[in-house]
Coordinates of C-alpha atoms in Angstrom, one line a residue:
M1 CA -131.9 -18.2 165.6
C2 CA -131.6 -17.0 162.0
F3 CA -131.0 -19.2 159.4
S4 CA -128.9 -18.0 155.7
F5 CA -129.9 -20.1 152.6
I6 CA -127.7 -19.8 150.1
M7 CA -129.5 -20.8 146.8
P8 CA -127.2 -22.9 144.6
P9 CA -125.6 -20.8 141.4
A10 CA -128.7 -21.6 138.0
M11 CA -127.8 -24.2 135.5
A12 CA -128.7 -23.8 132.0
D13 CA -130.9 -26.3 130.6
V14 CA -128.2 -29.3 128.7
L15 CA -131.2 -30.4 126.6
D16 CA -132.3 -26.7 125.4
I17 CA -131.3 -26.1 121.7
W18 CA -131.7 -22.7 122.0
A19 CA -129.1 -21.7 124.4
V20 CA -126.3 -20.4 123.3
D21 CA -124.3 -23.0 125.3
S22 CA -126.1 -25.7 123.9
Q23 CA -123.8 -29.0 123.6
I24 CA -126.7 -30.8 121.4
A25 CA -126.2 -27.9 118.6
S26 CA -122.3 -27.7 118.8
D27 CA -122.2 -27.1 115.1
G28 CA -124.4 -24.0 115.0
S29 CA -127.2 -26.6 113.1
V30 CA -130.5 -28.1 114.5
P31 CA -132.3 -30.3 112.5
V32 CA -135.7 -29.0 112.1
D33 CA -139.0 -30.8 111.1
L34 CA -141.2 -29.0 108.6
L35 CA -144.5 -30.4 107.8
L36 CA -146.0 -29.1 104.5
P37 CA -149.8 -28.5 104.1
T38 CA -149.4 -31.4 101.7
G39 CA -149.0 -33.6 104.3
I40 CA -145.5 -34.3 103.4
Y41 CA -142.8 -34.1 106.2
I42 CA -139.1 -32.8 105.6
R43 CA -136.3 -33.0 107.7
L44 CA -133.5 -30.1 106.8
E45 CA -130.2 -29.3 108.7
V46 CA -131.0 -25.2 109.8
P47 CA -128.5 -23.1 111.3
R48 CA -129.7 -22.2 114.5
E49 CA -129.0 -18.3 113.9
A50 CA -131.2 -18.7 110.4
T51 CA -133.9 -16.3 109.6
I52 CA -137.5 -17.9 109.3
S53 CA -136.7 -16.3 105.5
Y54 CA -134.0 -18.1 105.0
I55 CA -135.8 -21.5 106.4
K56 CA -138.7 -20.5 103.8
Q57 CA -136.5 -20.1 100.9
M58 CA -134.6 -23.4 102.2
L59 CA -137.6 -25.2 101.7
W60 CA -138.6 -24.2 99.0
K61 CA -135.8 -25.4 96.9
Q62 CA -136.4 -28.9 98.3
V63 CA -139.5 -28.7 98.5
H64 CA -139.8 -29.2 94.5
N65 CA -138.3 -32.8 95.3
Y66 CA -141.5 -34.0 96.9
P67 CA -144.9 -35.1 95.2
M68 CA -147.4 -32.7 95.4
F69 CA -145.6 -29.8 94.6
N70 CA -148.2 -28.6 92.1
L71 CA -150.8 -28.1 94.4
L72 CA -148.7 -25.7 96.7
M73 CA -149.6 -22.6 95.7
E74 CA -146.3 -19.4 95.7
I75 CA -143.9 -18.7 98.3
D76 CA -145.5 -15.5 99.7
S77 CA -149.2 -17.3 100.2
Y78 CA -147.7 -19.4 103.5
M79 CA -145.5 -18.4 106.4
F80 CA -144.8 -21.1 109.6
A81 CA -146.4 -21.7 112.8
C82 CA -144.9 -23.7 115.8
V83 CA -145.2 -24.3 119.7
N84 CA -143.4 -21.9 121.3
Q85 CA -141.8 -22.3 124.9
T86 CA -144.9 -21.0 127.1
A87 CA -146.6 -23.7 125.0
V88 CA -148.7 -21.1 123.0
Y89 CA -149.3 -21.5 118.9
E90 CA -147.6 -19.0 117.5
E91 CA -148.2 -17.7 113.4
L92 CA -144.4 -16.6 112.3
E93 CA -145.5 -13.6 110.3
D94 CA -142.3 -11.6 111.2
E95 CA -140.1 -13.5 108.9
T96 CA -136.9 -11.3 109.6
R97 CA -136.7 -13.2 112.9
R98 CA -134.2 -15.9 113.9
L99 CA -134.8 -19.5 114.9
C100 CA -133.0 -19.4 118.3
D101 CA -134.9 -15.9 119.1
V102 CA -138.4 -17.7 118.3
R103 CA -137.4 -20.7 120.0
P104 CA -140.0 -23.4 119.2
F105 CA -140.9 -26.0 122.2
L106 CA -139.9 -28.8 119.7
P107 CA -137.6 -28.2 116.4
V108 CA -141.2 -28.4 114.3
L109 CA -142.3 -25.6 111.8
K110 CA -145.5 -26.0 110.1
L111 CA -146.3 -24.2 106.8
V112 CA -149.7 -22.4 107.3
T113 CA -151.6 -20.3 105.0
R114 CA -151.6 -17.1 105.9
S115 CA -154.3 -15.6 107.9
C116 CA -155.7 -12.1 108.4
D117 CA -157.2 -11.9 111.6
P118 CA -154.9 -9.0 113.6
A119 CA -156.4 -9.3 116.8
E120 CA -155.1 -13.3 117.3
K121 CA -151.8 -11.6 115.9
L122 CA -152.0 -9.1 118.5
D123 CA -152.8 -11.5 121.4
S124 CA -149.8 -13.7 120.5
Q125 CA -147.2 -11.1 120.3
I126 CA -148.6 -10.0 123.9
G127 CA -147.9 -13.5 124.7
V128 CA -144.5 -13.9 123.6
L129 CA -143.6 -10.4 125.2
I130 CA -144.9 -11.2 128.9
G131 CA -143.8 -14.8 128.7
K132 CA -147.0 -16.8 129.3
G133 CA -150.1 -17.4 127.2
L134 CA -153.1 -15.0 127.3
H135 CA -155.3 -17.5 128.5
E136 CA -152.9 -18.5 131.4
F137 CA -153.2 -14.6 132.1
D138 CA -156.4 -14.2 132.0
A139 CA -157.2 -17.4 134.4
L140 CA -155.4 -15.8 137.4
K141 CA -157.3 -15.5 140.3
D142 CA -155.6 -12.5 142.2
P143 CA -158.0 -10.3 143.6
E144 CA -155.3 -7.1 142.9
V145 CA -155.6 -8.2 138.9
N146 CA -159.2 -8.8 138.9
K147 CA -159.5 -5.3 140.5
F148 CA -157.1 -3.3 138.0
R149 CA -158.7 -5.1 135.0
R150 CA -162.2 -3.6 136.8
K151 CA -161.1 -0.2 137.0
N152 CA -159.5 -0.6 133.5
A153 CA -163.0 -1.2 132.2
Q154 CA -164.6 1.2 133.5
I155 CA -162.7 3.9 132.0
Q156 CA -162.9 2.3 129.0

């Protein structure tokens, strides 16, 4: 007896605000919560396709109206950070990326001072490229993967 299973067509997540055909962001803008180092929280309507640099400029225009602005350093001393769709904390060093390409888990961006740890940045970029965090990748218990890792460790 032979069974043939036909898979139903894939459905896009209707709550995914970063999807092109999202019903939530029908006008092309998304409310983004921005957290400042001073503890101030600002919500801005941001175009879905906006670059990180553009969002930062929008934020900086608004920041002048909030308390403790004088405690902030110049704009280039900061970058945004978020938790992405793979549940990895990501610092958005490349400000030419679009918000819809970054795909934060929630539309929340935190303004942080720039760090200079190149190994951490590289790990974050690798995690984004492979689609899972490196901590998840390291936790794999696949014997084939472990054998490959041992061989590469011996080569180095």
